[in-house]
PDB file of C-alpha atoms in Angstrom:
ATOM      1  CA  MET A   1      21.508  31.693  -3.829  1.00  0.00           C
ATOM      2  CA  PHE A   2      17.559  32.423  -5.392  1.00  0.00           C
ATOM      3  CA  GLN A   3      15.548  29.483  -6.282  1.00  0.00           C
ATOM      4  CA  ARG A   4      12.830  29.734  -9.051  1.00  0.00           C
ATOM      5  CA  LEU A   5       9.581  28.344  -8.199  1.00  0.00           C
ATOM      6  CA  LYS A   6       7.302  27.065 -10.878  1.00  0.00           C
ATOM      7  CA  SER A   7       4.165  25.463 -10.836  1.00  0.00           C
ATOM      8  CA  LEU A   8       3.615  22.082 -13.063  1.00  0.00           C
ATOM      9  CA  ARG A   9       0.288  20.921 -14.163  1.00  0.00           C
ATOM     10  CA  GLN A  10       0.484  16.763 -13.525  1.00  0.00           C
ATOM     11  CA  ALA A  11      -1.836  13.970 -14.028  1.00  0.00           C
ATOM     12  CA  ALA A  12      -1.476  11.176 -11.526  1.00  0.00           C
ATOM     13  CA  ALA A  13      -3.041   7.954 -10.726  1.00  0.00           C
ATOM     14  CA  LEU A  14      -3.863   5.937  -7.269  1.00  0.00           C
ATOM     15  CA  PRO A  15      -4.199   2.444  -8.562  1.00  0.00           C
ATOM     16  CA  PHE A  16      -6.918   0.816  -6.345  1.00  0.00           C
ATOM     17  CA  VAL A  17      -9.263  -2.111  -6.223  1.00  0.00           C
ATOM     18  CA  TRP A  18     -12.265  -2.721  -4.467  1.00  0.00           C
ATOM     19  CA  THR A  19     -12.588  -5.590  -2.383  1.00  0.00           C
ATOM     20  CA  ALA A  20     -15.260  -7.370   0.193  1.00  0.00           C
ATOM     21  CA  ASP A  21     -13.139  -5.782   2.815  1.00  0.00           C
ATOM     22  CA  GLY A  22     -13.046  -2.169   1.194  1.00  0.00           C
ATOM     23  CA  TYR A  23     -10.338  -0.618  -1.150  1.00  0.00           C
ATOM     24  CA  GLU A  24      -6.840  -1.275  -1.231  1.00  0.00           C
ATOM     25  CA  VAL A  25      -4.194   0.566  -2.620  1.00  0.00           C
ATOM     26  CA  LEU A  26      -1.503  -0.359  -4.645  1.00  0.00           C
ATOM     27  CA  LEU A  27       1.579   0.946  -3.268  1.00  0.00           C
ATOM     28  CA  VAL A  28       4.621   1.879  -6.158  1.00  0.00           C
ATOM     29  CA  THR A  29       8.207   2.669  -5.500  1.00  0.00           C
ATOM     30  CA  SER A  30      10.545   4.358  -7.975  1.00  0.00           C
ATOM     31  CA  ARG A  31      13.102   1.870  -9.583  1.00  0.00           C
ATOM     32  CA  ARG A  32      16.072   4.275  -8.982  1.00  0.00           C
ATOM     33  CA  ARG A  33      15.447   5.560  -5.314  1.00  0.00           C
ATOM     34  CA  LYS A  34      13.135   3.004  -4.196  1.00  0.00           C
ATOM     35  CA  ARG A  35      10.871   5.583  -2.665  1.00  0.00           C
ATOM     36  CA  TRP A  36       7.005   5.466  -2.629  1.00  0.00           C
ATOM     37  CA  ILE A  37       5.430   7.533  -5.450  1.00  0.00           C
ATOM     38  CA  ILE A  38       2.376   8.182  -7.029  1.00  0.00           C
ATOM     39  CA  PRO A  39       2.742   7.696 -11.075  1.00  0.00           C
ATOM     40  CA  LYS A  40       2.423  10.675 -12.744  1.00  0.00           C
ATOM     41  CA  GLY A  41       3.208  13.227 -15.655  1.00  0.00           C
ATOM     42  CA  GLN A  42       2.974  16.270 -17.441  1.00  0.00           C
ATOM     43  CA  PRO A  43      -0.091  16.540 -20.155  1.00  0.00           C
ATOM     44  CA  ILE A  44       0.101  15.244 -23.698  1.00  0.00           C
ATOM     45  CA  LYS A  45      -1.390  17.016 -26.668  1.00  0.00           C
ATOM     46  CA  GLY A  46      -4.193  14.863 -27.776  1.00  0.00           C
ATOM     47  CA  LEU A  47      -4.530  12.930 -24.615  1.00  0.00           C
ATOM     48  CA  SER A  48      -6.791  13.745 -21.794  1.00  0.00           C
ATOM     49  CA  LEU A  49      -5.279  14.171 -18.217  1.00  0.00           C
ATOM     50  CA  ALA A  50      -7.138  10.705 -17.074  1.00  0.00           C
ATOM     51  CA  ASP A  51      -5.792   8.885 -20.277  1.00  0.00           C
ATOM     52  CA  VAL A  52      -2.158  10.667 -19.119  1.00  0.00           C
ATOM     53  CA  ALA A  53      -2.773   9.073 -15.632  1.00  0.00           C
ATOM     54  CA  ALA A  54      -3.678   5.601 -17.245  1.00  0.00           C
ATOM     55  CA  ARG A  55      -0.371   5.744 -19.295  1.00  0.00           C
ATOM     56  CA  GLU A  56       1.876   7.066 -16.535  1.00  0.00           C
ATOM     57  CA  ALA A  57       0.385   4.416 -14.138  1.00  0.00           C
ATOM     58  CA  GLU A  58       0.988   1.393 -16.794  1.00  0.00           C
ATOM     59  CA  GLU A  59       4.266   2.731 -17.672  1.00  0.00           C
ATOM     60  CA  GLU A  60       5.490   3.154 -13.950  1.00  0.00           C
ATOM     61  CA  ALA A  61       4.230   0.735 -12.224  1.00  0.00           C
ATOM     62  CA  GLY A  62       2.638  -2.161 -14.815  1.00  0.00           C
ATOM     63  CA  VAL A  63      -0.975  -1.161 -13.756  1.00  0.00           C
ATOM     64  CA  ILE A  64      -3.675  -1.537 -16.460  1.00  0.00           C
ATOM     65  CA  GLY A  65      -7.225  -0.812 -15.369  1.00  0.00           C
ATOM     66  CA  ALA A  66     -10.566   1.177 -15.672  1.00  0.00           C
ATOM     67  CA  LEU A  67     -10.485   4.736 -15.353  1.00  0.00           C
ATOM     68  CA  ALA A  68     -13.041   6.225 -12.578  1.00  0.00           C
ATOM     69  CA  ALA A  69     -15.724   8.313 -13.986  1.00  0.00           C
ATOM     70  CA  GLU A  70     -14.208  11.439 -11.937  1.00  0.00           C
ATOM     71  CA  ALA A  71     -10.618  12.781 -10.521  1.00  0.00           C
ATOM     72  CA  LEU A  72     -10.360  12.049  -7.088  1.00  0.00           C
ATOM     73  CA  GLY A  73      -9.029  15.448  -6.153  1.00  0.00           C
ATOM     74  CA  ALA A  74      -6.517  17.771  -6.957  1.00  0.00           C
ATOM     75  CA  TYR A  75      -3.721  18.593  -5.082  1.00  0.00           C
ATOM     76  CA  ASP A  76      -1.158  22.174  -5.576  1.00  0.00           C
ATOM     77  CA  TYR A  77       2.391  22.327  -4.690  1.00  0.00           C
ATOM     78  CA  VAL A  78       5.039  24.806  -5.791  1.00  0.00           C
ATOM     79  CA  LYS A  79       8.531  22.648  -6.713  1.00  0.00           C
ATOM     80  CA  ALA A  80      11.743  24.514  -6.242  1.00  0.00           C
ATOM     81  CA  SER A  81      14.554  24.407  -8.874  1.00  0.00           C
ATOM     82  CA  ASP A  82      17.820  25.465  -9.538  1.00  0.00           C
TER      83      ASP A  82
END
């Protein structure tokens, strides 16, 4: 069976806090599968990617905070679908 490959654009949040000892990153697990995740979601018309990432962090992890001035980076991958 052949699988279709598709590329999706998503915005993700990596919740962290700066302390006297350095950065601390909040680890988030999914509710259903209890796996480590990074809160992410697809772009929403009328919202910047940063705002989408912030919204996902609040929805998926209950995290509210300030946004970084610039994106930390980008990651590309191809997801196989049926």
